Amino acid sequence: MAEDDDTTTGKDAAGTQEAPHDAAPESTATTKATTTDVVEEDADSSAAESTRADAIENGAAAAATNGAPSASTPHGEGESDSSSDEGGTPVKKRRRRWPWITAAAVVLLGGAYVGAAYYFAERIPAGTKVVGVDVSGMTRSEAAAALEEPLREKLDNPIQVTVAGESYTVDPASYSLDLDEEGTLDSLVGFSLDPRRLWAHIAGGRNVKPVLTVDEAELSSVVDDLAEKTDTEAVNADIVFDGTTPSVKPSEQGIALEREAAREVFSTDALTATQPINLEVSTIDPVIDDEKAQKALTELAEPLVADKLSVTVQEKLVELTPEQLAAAASFTENDGELALVLDSEQLGDIVRETVPDILTPGTDARIEIVNHTTPTITPSENGVGIDDEQLAVDAVEAVVSGNRTVEAPTKEVEAEFSTADAEALGVTEVVSQIETPLTDDAVRTTNLEVGTAKITNTLVMPGETFSLLDALGPIDAEHGFVSSGVVADGFNSTAMGGGLSQLSTNTFNIGYLAGFTDVEHKPHSKYFSRYPMGREATLWEGQIDMKWTNNTPYGAVIDTWVADGQVHSQLWSTKYWDVTTSTSDPYAYVAPSTSYNPAADCVPSGAGGSGFTVTVSRTVAREGTVEEESSYAWTYAPVDAVVCSPTG
């Protein structure tokens, strides 16, 4: 018996033939078990070693049972590659060759995969489209050329979007939207071991979303601008009155553009999404819903107009009617609820009108130029009034509580423009003046007398703009004006208030010479020698005004009157600006010609002076620092001969 066999030989120690299986069942069973325990070698498996050791032990035990000597050779020394089958026939053990076969297959398949990746690297998979453009089988350069024109066309077209059902357009150029050609084509061509790339070549490509670039700052601005157009604030429910009947005005939800989602759409889907693109919005709930408004209607609005409200002023009773209360009422949100508010000035005016003998307004101070030589302040006078705001608060409490009676204590009230206010304005001296001669037209002089009387002693506060038309008021017969000569459409005519351009010229000059800001003036179309050349101003109600702004910290009072064949105008204030003016000699003369006047009131005349241009300049300085250097040129038309006829 060989020492490294894992089975018995089938003979006993004396070399006699083993008994048949049916004659020695116990011994046979032992032999079968020993054979069955043979396993393939696995040098790396401790479990296999353990199994083999058990098999050797079992074989030795079987031999001892049959009278054979036990094996003594150590396990693992001199092992053979054979074993016996159940009948004792030697069997050759099989070695494991499949790891080598698998490794070889992996190498072959890997090489084939890499080779395929190289083979397809420079071609786009079949069936591939970018923004609807078929680029199947193309190289990078071919695909770039194919995409250029259709993509440029898309980039040139506005993006159509809808927000909450409203349509808007966005210009791609406004946020520098462009195609990232390299990024787009990198996903389609070039060497890649990504299995999805190879699979696309085998199974066919797909629609590919282009990679886009944007200017992030511009895109944020575009989205913000769009949101300003689309966003709506939630509208709280409110209570409105129809006469004395209150009702609930329903609330409305607001919407807000989802800006991050819009940015994502404009930066990634602008060229591929079906237009118009619906942009997402979020809803904004109102603070005051209809239920809260209904509560306020029941608890506040209805009690307000349930009856009159009695107000006592120095033991005199003033009754505010439900109609007056409803007209003064409004509702505002306060801590998530509707609160009743009454217009304090409106209630106060009703009370003052009812008891004018008790409540008297204060009288404002007034600055007047006496005899055109002395600025005089007429002092202000205090009046008697009530606290309007407290009246409104008390009235709300009274109607809510059901008491419906309010006490309104009186108090002394100051005038809006006090004596101290007038003194602080510094109206102390003449800062500019001008005189212009009258014509011999008495009707025209009437308009100047009326006009100067209306605007004299007008106080222009610091920063305030003086408008001659506003100061004159309506220029009509009801206010003392008459029709006189004017220049209309280049021809002499008559109109209401004719001659007021002379007053306009004077008031323009006192403002201009004082260094005030020239807001609006227009010289005459023809030159009149009674006015400073280039430095005069016409006037036409509803069309041409004369305005300047008091740009000093002092008040300014206009003093103007008609006397001694002249229109006199002075501006009283405190000198603030150092002003110098100059007027150029006339230039660019134009000789008169003949004009034809078809008007019914046409008066023929001979030719007059030539037309020309002059330039007027002004420098305004303060303590040596020049604040303004300005000039303007004006061209006068020639005085043409006039023929009363439609054509020559």
XYZ file of C-alpha atoms in Angstrom:
648
model
C 0.000 0.000 0.000
C 1.380 3.476 -1.031
C 1.579 5.851 1.938
C 0.068 8.878 0.154
C -3.016 7.102 -1.212
C -6.289 8.384 0.191
C -8.048 4.979 -0.385
C -7.473 1.265 0.381
C -6.296 -1.178 -2.299
C -9.077 -3.680 -1.760
C -6.731 -6.490 -0.300
C -6.020 -7.359 3.328
C -2.552 -7.403 4.952
C -1.904 -10.985 3.853
C -2.570 -10.100 0.217
C -5.775 -12.147 0.072
C -8.713 -10.949 -2.117
C -11.192 -8.733 -0.290
C -14.611 -10.195 0.281
C -17.371 -9.261 -2.222
C -19.482 -6.238 -1.452
C -22.456 -8.323 -0.437
C -20.276 -10.537 1.813
C -18.645 -7.707 3.714
C -21.095 -4.747 3.737
C -19.437 -2.993 6.672
C -15.992 -3.014 5.087
C -17.425 -1.971 1.734
C -19.255 0.972 3.241
C -16.015 2.115 4.801
C -14.243 1.969 1.476
C -16.967 3.946 -0.311
C -16.925 6.649 2.285
C -13.192 6.938 1.971
C -13.409 7.283 -1.809
C -16.231 9.782 -1.653
C -14.199 12.040 0.577
C -11.600 12.684 -2.146
C -11.697 16.344 -3.319
C -9.890 18.442 -5.897
C -6.760 20.139 -4.699
C -6.925 23.815 -3.952
C -3.630 24.972 -2.643
C -5.158 28.190 -1.352
C -8.113 26.595 0.485
C -7.705 25.586 4.118
C -11.067 23.855 3.891
C -9.729 21.566 1.127
C -6.619 20.722 3.233
C -8.818 19.830 6.182
C -10.985 17.596 3.996
C -7.928 15.781 2.591
C -6.544 15.193 6.083
C -9.849 13.695 7.156
C -9.792 11.404 4.143
C -6.313 10.098 5.020
C -7.377 9.491 8.601
C -10.447 7.602 7.476
C -8.380 5.488 5.077
C -5.922 4.544 7.814
C -8.758 3.583 10.085
C -10.232 1.388 7.414
C -6.927 -0.353 6.853
C -6.570 -1.042 10.544
C -9.999 -2.548 10.591
C -9.026 -4.991 7.803
C -5.778 -5.953 9.528
C -3.436 -3.734 7.431
C -0.650 -1.670 8.972
C -1.435 2.060 9.448
C 0.110 4.784 7.248
C 3.028 6.648 8.776
C 4.162 8.987 5.987
C 3.376 12.621 6.903
C 0.550 14.355 4.963
C 1.773 16.273 1.933
C 5.087 14.465 1.500
C 5.465 12.558 -1.783
C 1.837 13.004 -2.849
C 0.961 11.572 -6.249
C -1.470 12.939 -8.829
C -3.502 9.687 -8.884
C -6.328 8.235 -6.878
C -8.523 5.168 -7.182
C -12.129 4.902 -8.148
C -14.550 2.671 -6.317
C -13.189 -0.369 -8.069
C -9.609 0.465 -7.288
C -8.726 1.882 -10.744
C -6.304 4.840 -10.538
C -7.875 8.229 -11.567
C -5.823 11.246 -12.792
C -6.700 14.532 -10.952
C -7.824 17.559 -13.170
C -6.016 20.931 -12.668
C -8.036 24.271 -12.949
C -7.334 26.043 -16.257
C -10.411 28.411 -16.513
C -8.768 31.495 -14.819
C -6.230 31.607 -17.603
C -8.905 31.285 -20.251
C -10.992 34.055 -18.634
C -8.018 36.394 -18.411
C -7.224 35.855 -22.050
C -10.831 36.553 -23.013
C -10.879 39.765 -20.977
C -7.698 40.951 -22.662
C -9.124 40.193 -26.081
C -12.455 41.874 -25.340
C -10.759 44.906 -23.764
C -8.538 45.302 -26.759
C -11.541 45.055 -29.038
C -13.423 47.684 -26.910
C -10.514 50.106 -26.973
C -10.085 49.510 -30.680
C -13.759 50.219 -31.262
C -13.475 53.419 -29.177
C -10.585 54.563 -31.373
C -12.443 53.565 -34.518
C -15.553 55.602 -33.655
C -13.713 58.501 -31.995
C -13.909 60.957 -34.882
C -17.449 60.197 -36.036
C -20.751 61.233 -34.465
C -23.151 58.314 -33.871
C -25.893 57.759 -36.411
C -29.270 59.280 -35.568
C -27.755 62.135 -33.553
C -29.400 65.556 -33.689
C -28.470 68.861 -32.054
C -31.311 71.402 -31.843
C -33.086 69.488 -34.587
C -30.024 69.464 -36.900
C -28.992 65.972 -38.037
C -25.237 65.539 -37.504
C -25.136 61.737 -37.953
C -21.746 60.364 -39.003
C -20.139 63.803 -39.205
C -16.706 64.782 -38.004
C -16.283 67.585 -35.476
C -15.587 70.197 -38.148
C -18.479 69.031 -40.325
C -20.874 69.159 -37.389
C -19.673 72.627 -36.409
C -20.315 73.889 -39.931
C -23.748 72.247 -40.071
C -24.809 73.788 -36.756
C -23.574 77.325 -37.425
C -26.417 78.749 -39.502
C -29.469 77.179 -37.754
C -28.087 77.959 -34.306
C -27.264 81.539 -35.246
C -30.819 81.913 -36.533
C -32.197 80.689 -33.206
C -29.893 83.006 -31.281
C -31.076 85.952 -33.369
C -34.761 85.314 -32.629
C -36.425 86.521 -29.414
C -37.368 83.888 -26.861
C -41.123 83.664 -26.394
C -42.270 83.019 -22.820
C -45.520 83.071 -20.894
C -45.934 83.965 -17.245
C -49.317 83.409 -15.639
C -50.934 83.437 -19.082
C -49.292 86.678 -20.236
C -46.845 86.700 -23.150
C -43.390 88.277 -23.073
C -40.255 88.193 -25.215
C -36.617 88.079 -24.153
C -33.735 88.941 -26.454
C -30.972 86.276 -26.213
C -28.401 88.977 -26.908
C -29.505 90.853 -23.780
C -27.725 88.262 -21.656
C -25.072 87.154 -24.217
C -26.588 83.711 -24.827
C -24.278 81.692 -27.094
C -23.421 78.110 -28.080
C -20.470 76.417 -26.388
C -19.434 74.588 -29.548
C -16.518 72.730 -27.943
C -18.580 71.615 -24.976
C -21.435 70.453 -27.209
C -19.279 68.469 -29.649
C -17.034 67.009 -26.925
C -19.994 64.872 -25.866
C -20.328 63.489 -29.407
C -16.825 63.028 -30.879
C -13.323 62.321 -29.585
C -11.824 59.283 -27.887
C -13.897 58.082 -24.942
C -14.218 54.790 -23.040
C -17.707 55.751 -21.880
C -19.838 52.695 -22.820
C -22.769 54.972 -23.620
C -20.736 56.516 -26.449
C -19.984 53.093 -27.997
C -23.559 51.950 -27.504
C -24.785 55.056 -29.359
C -22.678 53.998 -32.370
C -24.198 50.506 -32.228
C -27.831 51.327 -31.399
C -28.086 54.852 -32.842
C -27.777 58.376 -31.378
C -30.280 60.736 -29.836
C -31.322 64.373 -29.639
C -28.493 66.159 -27.843
C -29.081 69.334 -25.829
C -26.487 71.956 -26.756
C -24.156 73.370 -24.123
C -24.847 77.121 -23.808
C -22.947 80.036 -22.289
C -24.413 83.194 -20.743
C -23.287 86.335 -18.973
C -24.476 85.626 -15.435
C -24.761 89.287 -14.413
C -26.725 90.178 -17.550
C -28.968 87.140 -17.104
C -29.757 88.168 -13.526
C -30.664 91.641 -14.754
C -32.894 90.202 -17.524
C -34.741 87.961 -15.061
C -35.130 90.830 -12.583
C -36.531 93.098 -15.313
C -38.964 90.383 -16.383
C -40.049 89.857 -12.776
C -40.810 93.572 -12.446
C -43.269 93.185 -15.322
C -44.802 89.906 -14.214
C -44.873 89.999 -10.432
C -48.038 91.232 -8.803
C -48.595 91.963 -5.164
C -51.344 90.260 -3.275
C -54.323 92.560 -2.767
C -55.936 92.559 0.630
C -59.663 92.363 0.890
C -61.161 95.759 1.673
C -64.414 97.450 2.617
C -65.946 100.072 0.359
C -69.005 102.257 0.802
C -71.730 102.922 -1.712
C -73.274 105.870 0.064
C -73.792 104.422 3.515
C -73.875 100.773 2.418
C -70.619 98.899 3.097
C -69.520 95.841 1.137
C -66.464 93.604 0.942
C -64.077 94.107 -1.941
C -62.567 90.612 -2.468
C -58.887 89.911 -1.987
C -56.572 88.847 -4.808
C -53.581 86.531 -4.787
C -50.264 87.840 -6.042
C -47.692 86.013 -8.120
C -43.902 86.001 -8.101
C -41.699 84.704 -10.894
C -39.541 81.775 -9.808
C -36.306 83.501 -10.677
C -33.902 80.583 -10.259
C -36.094 78.388 -12.429
C -36.263 81.151 -15.047
C -32.478 81.497 -14.995
C -32.179 77.761 -15.568
C -34.559 77.901 -18.534
C -32.804 80.838 -20.158
C -29.332 79.355 -19.642
C -29.987 75.718 -20.671
C -33.310 75.271 -22.493
C -33.701 78.513 -24.425
C -32.840 76.927 -27.801
C -34.474 73.534 -27.341
C -37.701 74.047 -25.396
C -40.948 74.391 -27.300
C -41.955 78.040 -27.402
C -43.650 79.845 -25.846
C -41.905 78.581 -22.711
C -44.127 78.662 -19.657
C -42.118 80.023 -16.725
C -42.971 78.962 -13.195
C -44.514 81.350 -10.666
C -45.356 81.081 -7.001
C -48.507 82.509 -5.498
C -48.627 85.071 -2.702
C -51.545 85.059 -0.309
C -52.989 88.363 0.941
C -52.713 89.261 4.592
C -56.395 90.194 4.731
C -58.632 87.564 3.178
C -62.354 87.856 2.513
C -63.253 86.290 5.839
C -61.322 88.907 7.810
C -62.882 91.682 5.741
C -66.358 90.335 6.438
C -65.569 90.410 10.148
C -64.489 94.073 9.897
C -67.647 94.911 7.973
C -69.790 93.488 10.758
C -67.808 94.891 13.686
C -66.658 98.264 12.290
C -68.249 99.412 9.027
C -71.865 98.753 9.879
C -71.663 100.383 13.367
C -69.941 103.424 11.814
C -72.957 104.334 9.683
C -75.646 103.119 12.033
C -76.427 106.669 13.275
C -75.077 110.222 13.621
C -71.942 111.041 15.621
C -72.222 113.979 18.049
C -69.202 116.287 18.480
C -69.251 118.970 21.196
C -67.146 122.136 20.674
C -67.338 124.655 23.518
C -70.864 123.502 24.379
C -71.962 123.713 20.752
C -73.140 120.483 19.150
C -71.929 119.360 15.720
C -73.574 116.258 14.280
C -71.664 114.221 11.713
C -74.066 112.304 9.469
C -73.606 108.659 8.400
C -72.909 109.960 4.879
C -70.116 112.213 6.158
C -68.660 109.415 8.278
C -68.710 106.959 5.380
C -67.020 109.491 3.093
C -64.212 109.966 5.644
C -63.748 106.256 6.330
C -61.058 103.896 5.079
C -59.658 100.580 6.254
C -56.042 99.581 6.726
C -54.209 96.412 7.725
C -53.027 96.347 11.347
C -51.505 93.193 12.872
C -53.209 91.014 10.293
C -56.662 92.540 10.723
C -58.591 95.399 9.109
C -58.703 98.574 11.172
C -61.077 101.508 10.684
C -59.437 104.879 10.003
C -61.244 108.224 9.686
C -59.713 111.114 7.707
C -58.807 113.568 10.455
C -58.564 116.654 8.225
C -61.883 115.860 6.575
C -63.657 115.526 9.930
C -61.940 118.668 11.234
C -63.027 120.686 8.192
C -66.652 119.618 8.716
C -66.532 120.780 12.330
C -64.800 124.083 11.440
C -67.345 124.843 8.730
C -70.183 124.179 11.194
C -68.904 126.497 13.955
C -66.856 129.206 12.158
C -67.577 131.669 14.937
C -65.635 129.470 17.368
C -62.954 127.922 15.171
C -60.956 130.526 13.243
C -57.846 129.881 11.166
C -54.576 131.641 11.793
C -53.646 134.541 9.496
C -50.333 134.166 7.670
C -47.687 136.841 7.793
C -47.313 138.852 4.580
C -44.325 140.609 3.052
C -45.205 143.708 1.039
C -43.092 146.361 -0.631
C -44.609 149.655 0.496
C -44.308 152.493 -2.023
C -41.798 150.366 -3.937
C -39.181 151.380 -1.405
C -39.693 149.549 1.886
C -40.220 145.833 2.508
C -42.796 145.519 5.301
C -43.946 142.405 7.166
C -47.577 142.217 8.230
C -47.477 139.978 11.336
C -49.251 136.657 11.462
C -52.172 136.037 13.836
C -52.949 132.825 15.696
C -56.375 131.234 15.442
C -58.569 128.839 17.441
C -58.730 125.215 16.415
C -59.133 121.610 17.490
C -56.864 118.570 17.375
C -58.033 116.891 14.182
C -56.079 113.664 14.748
C -57.438 113.192 18.254
C -60.947 113.878 16.964
C -60.597 111.065 14.412
C -59.289 108.581 17.020
C -62.043 109.459 19.478
C -64.692 109.183 16.737
C -63.646 105.598 15.897
C -63.784 104.593 19.553
C -67.195 106.227 19.948
C -68.835 104.404 17.040
C -67.320 101.028 17.968
C -68.374 101.350 21.604
C -71.834 102.586 20.675
C -71.460 105.775 22.724
C -71.458 107.998 19.595
C -70.476 111.192 21.482
C -67.126 113.010 21.235
C -65.749 116.052 23.066
C -63.447 118.238 20.897
C -61.457 120.678 23.088
C -60.299 123.917 21.461
C -56.736 125.202 21.395
C -54.744 128.086 19.969
C -53.301 127.354 16.539
C -50.480 129.179 14.825
C -50.612 130.492 11.307
C -48.890 128.343 8.682
C -46.556 131.235 7.758
C -45.574 133.057 10.903
C -43.939 136.434 11.446
C -40.724 134.625 12.332
C -40.897 132.690 9.065
C -41.233 135.913 7.101
C -38.346 137.594 8.912
C -36.074 134.605 8.262
C -36.498 134.942 4.481
C -34.234 137.968 4.327
C -36.265 140.158 1.960
C -34.297 143.353 2.559
C -32.951 144.867 -0.670
C -33.406 145.204 -4.423
C -31.230 142.593 -6.143
C -32.331 143.344 -9.746
C -34.590 145.739 -11.645
C -35.658 146.889 -15.129
C -37.878 149.519 -16.751
C -39.316 149.281 -20.271
C -41.307 152.026 -22.062
C -45.004 151.845 -22.811
C -46.507 152.348 -26.253
C -49.207 154.886 -26.998
C -51.836 152.129 -27.080
C -54.060 152.801 -24.052
C -55.866 149.471 -24.372
C -52.561 147.655 -24.274
C -51.561 149.684 -21.195
C -54.761 148.509 -19.457
C -53.593 144.900 -19.734
C -50.225 145.852 -18.245
C -51.870 147.673 -15.328
C -54.101 144.685 -14.593
C -51.214 142.248 -14.983
C -48.753 144.112 -12.753
C -51.393 144.479 -10.029
C -51.982 140.689 -10.068
C -48.357 139.664 -9.630
C -46.875 142.454 -7.495
C -45.868 141.385 -3.957
C -45.708 137.749 -5.089
C -43.388 135.883 -2.704
C -41.205 133.212 -4.302
C -39.783 130.888 -1.658
C -36.278 129.365 -1.843
C -36.307 126.536 -4.402
C -39.729 127.556 -5.729
C -40.399 128.129 -9.452
C -42.282 131.249 -10.490
C -44.697 130.902 -13.428
C -46.050 134.122 -14.907
C -49.138 132.461 -16.366
C -49.962 130.880 -12.975
C -49.510 134.224 -11.220
C -51.735 136.068 -13.716
C -54.533 133.517 -13.588
C -57.080 133.330 -16.423
C -56.461 135.967 -19.072
C -60.028 136.886 -19.930
C -62.517 139.734 -19.693
C -63.942 138.452 -16.399
C -60.566 139.052 -14.793
C -60.084 142.546 -16.195
C -58.147 141.884 -19.399
C -58.948 143.315 -22.841
C -58.014 142.568 -26.455
C -55.025 144.355 -27.874
C -52.229 143.993 -30.397
C -50.189 140.802 -30.666
C -47.949 139.107 -33.218
C -49.528 135.855 -34.396
C -47.945 133.619 -37.042
C -45.574 136.424 -37.949
C -48.313 139.001 -38.563
C -49.712 141.785 -36.386
C -53.102 140.911 -34.969
C -55.231 141.360 -31.828
C -55.904 138.986 -28.939
C -57.050 138.983 -25.322
C -54.270 140.248 -23.061
C -52.210 141.819 -25.822
C -49.204 143.634 -24.381
C -48.551 141.199 -21.517
C -45.341 140.152 -23.281
C -43.871 143.381 -21.931
C -44.620 142.201 -18.391
C -43.147 138.819 -19.341
C -39.981 140.570 -20.560
C -39.651 142.534 -17.332
C -40.166 139.541 -14.998
C -37.765 137.424 -17.091
C -35.088 140.075 -16.717
C -35.354 140.531 -12.944
C -34.918 136.769 -12.518
C -32.144 136.516 -15.124
C -30.202 139.469 -13.720
C -30.540 138.095 -10.163
C -28.837 134.859 -11.241
C -31.975 132.736 -10.850
C -32.305 129.552 -12.901
C -33.838 130.163 -16.333
C -36.508 127.473 -16.699
C -38.555 128.695 -19.682
C -38.662 131.774 -21.874
C -38.965 132.568 -25.556
C -38.010 135.895 -27.190
C -40.283 137.533 -29.767
C -40.098 136.485 -33.390
C -39.497 140.138 -34.360
C -37.316 142.630 -32.579
C -38.945 145.531 -30.707
C -36.560 148.304 -29.761
C -38.287 148.954 -26.413
C -36.892 145.642 -25.096
C -33.272 144.604 -24.359
C -31.955 142.942 -27.524
C -32.125 139.148 -27.167
C -33.119 139.407 -23.505
C -36.889 139.506 -23.689
C -39.794 137.081 -23.514
C -43.167 136.677 -25.154
C -46.271 135.120 -23.565
C -49.190 133.110 -24.933
C -51.738 131.513 -22.637
C -51.666 127.737 -22.822
C -48.597 127.699 -25.087
C -45.712 129.942 -24.028
C -44.903 130.699 -20.386
C -42.076 132.508 -18.609
C -40.566 130.647 -15.637
C -37.544 130.905 -13.383
C -36.533 129.228 -10.114
C -35.307 130.942 -6.964
C -31.979 129.139 -6.468
C -30.955 131.037 -3.299
C -31.601 130.466 0.423
C -33.592 133.717 0.602
C -37.144 134.646 -0.265
C -37.788 136.864 -3.310
C -40.645 139.349 -3.672
C -41.711 140.734 -7.061
C -42.607 144.404 -7.083
C -43.927 145.717 -10.424
C -46.136 148.622 -11.477
C -46.990 150.973 -14.358
C -46.031 154.628 -13.971
C -44.402 157.509 -15.830
C -44.844 155.856 -19.232
C -42.960 152.754 -18.157
C -43.419 149.291 -16.737
C -41.238 149.091 -13.612
C -40.130 145.773 -12.133
C -37.935 145.056 -9.085
C -36.892 141.882 -7.294
C -36.445 142.218 -3.516
C -34.346 139.662 -1.622
C -30.804 139.425 -0.227
C -28.031 139.589 -2.797
C -26.590 136.095 -3.208
C -25.100 135.812 -6.701
C -22.585 138.009 -8.529
C -24.014 138.239 -12.043
C -22.545 139.658 -15.252
C -24.334 139.626 -18.612
C -23.417 140.640 -22.135
C -25.134 140.830 -25.525
C -23.236 140.594 -28.785
C -23.624 143.005 -31.666
C -26.207 141.860 -34.228
C -24.893 139.546 -36.951
C -26.169 137.421 -39.830
C -28.508 140.133 -41.121
C -31.434 139.147 -43.360
C -33.103 141.803 -45.529
C -36.906 142.121 -45.382
C -39.110 140.932 -48.233
C -42.870 140.898 -48.870
C -45.292 138.639 -46.975
C -48.894 137.946 -47.959
C -51.480 137.835 -45.172
C -54.853 136.215 -45.929
C -56.357 137.020 -42.484
C -59.595 139.013 -42.328
C -58.090 141.519 -39.871
C -54.983 142.031 -42.005
C -53.428 145.500 -41.923
C -51.041 146.223 -44.798
C -47.667 147.722 -43.952
C -44.368 148.580 -45.517
C -41.076 146.828 -44.931
C -39.250 147.470 -41.667
C -35.896 146.514 -40.226
C -33.732 143.574 -41.222
C -33.623 140.342 -39.360
C -30.494 139.412 -37.403
C -29.022 137.173 -34.723
C -27.605 138.071 -31.318
C -25.939 136.039 -28.586
C -26.681 136.645 -24.899
C -24.213 135.434 -22.256
C -24.328 135.223 -18.451
C -21.830 134.382 -15.710
C -23.099 133.574 -12.205
C -20.581 133.386 -9.364
C -20.606 133.059 -5.581
C -17.720 134.445 -3.521
C -15.366 134.196 -6.466
C -16.427 130.708 -7.565
C -18.170 130.567 -10.927
C -21.323 128.463 -10.735
C -22.635 129.082 -14.263
C -21.314 130.234 -17.607
C -24.050 130.096 -20.219
C -25.155 131.672 -23.467
C -27.897 131.387 -26.029
C -28.382 132.811 -29.518
C -31.642 134.197 -30.878
C -32.539 135.106 -34.457
C -35.139 137.794 -35.190
C -37.078 137.670 -38.441
C -37.007 140.725 -40.726
C -40.018 143.052 -40.703
C -41.436 142.243 -44.110
C -43.832 144.371 -46.079
C -47.353 143.008 -45.654
C -49.818 142.610 -48.486
C -53.339 141.576 -47.569
C -53.771 138.762 -50.054
C -53.564 134.972 -50.017
C -50.779 134.957 -52.672
C -48.620 137.371 -54.526
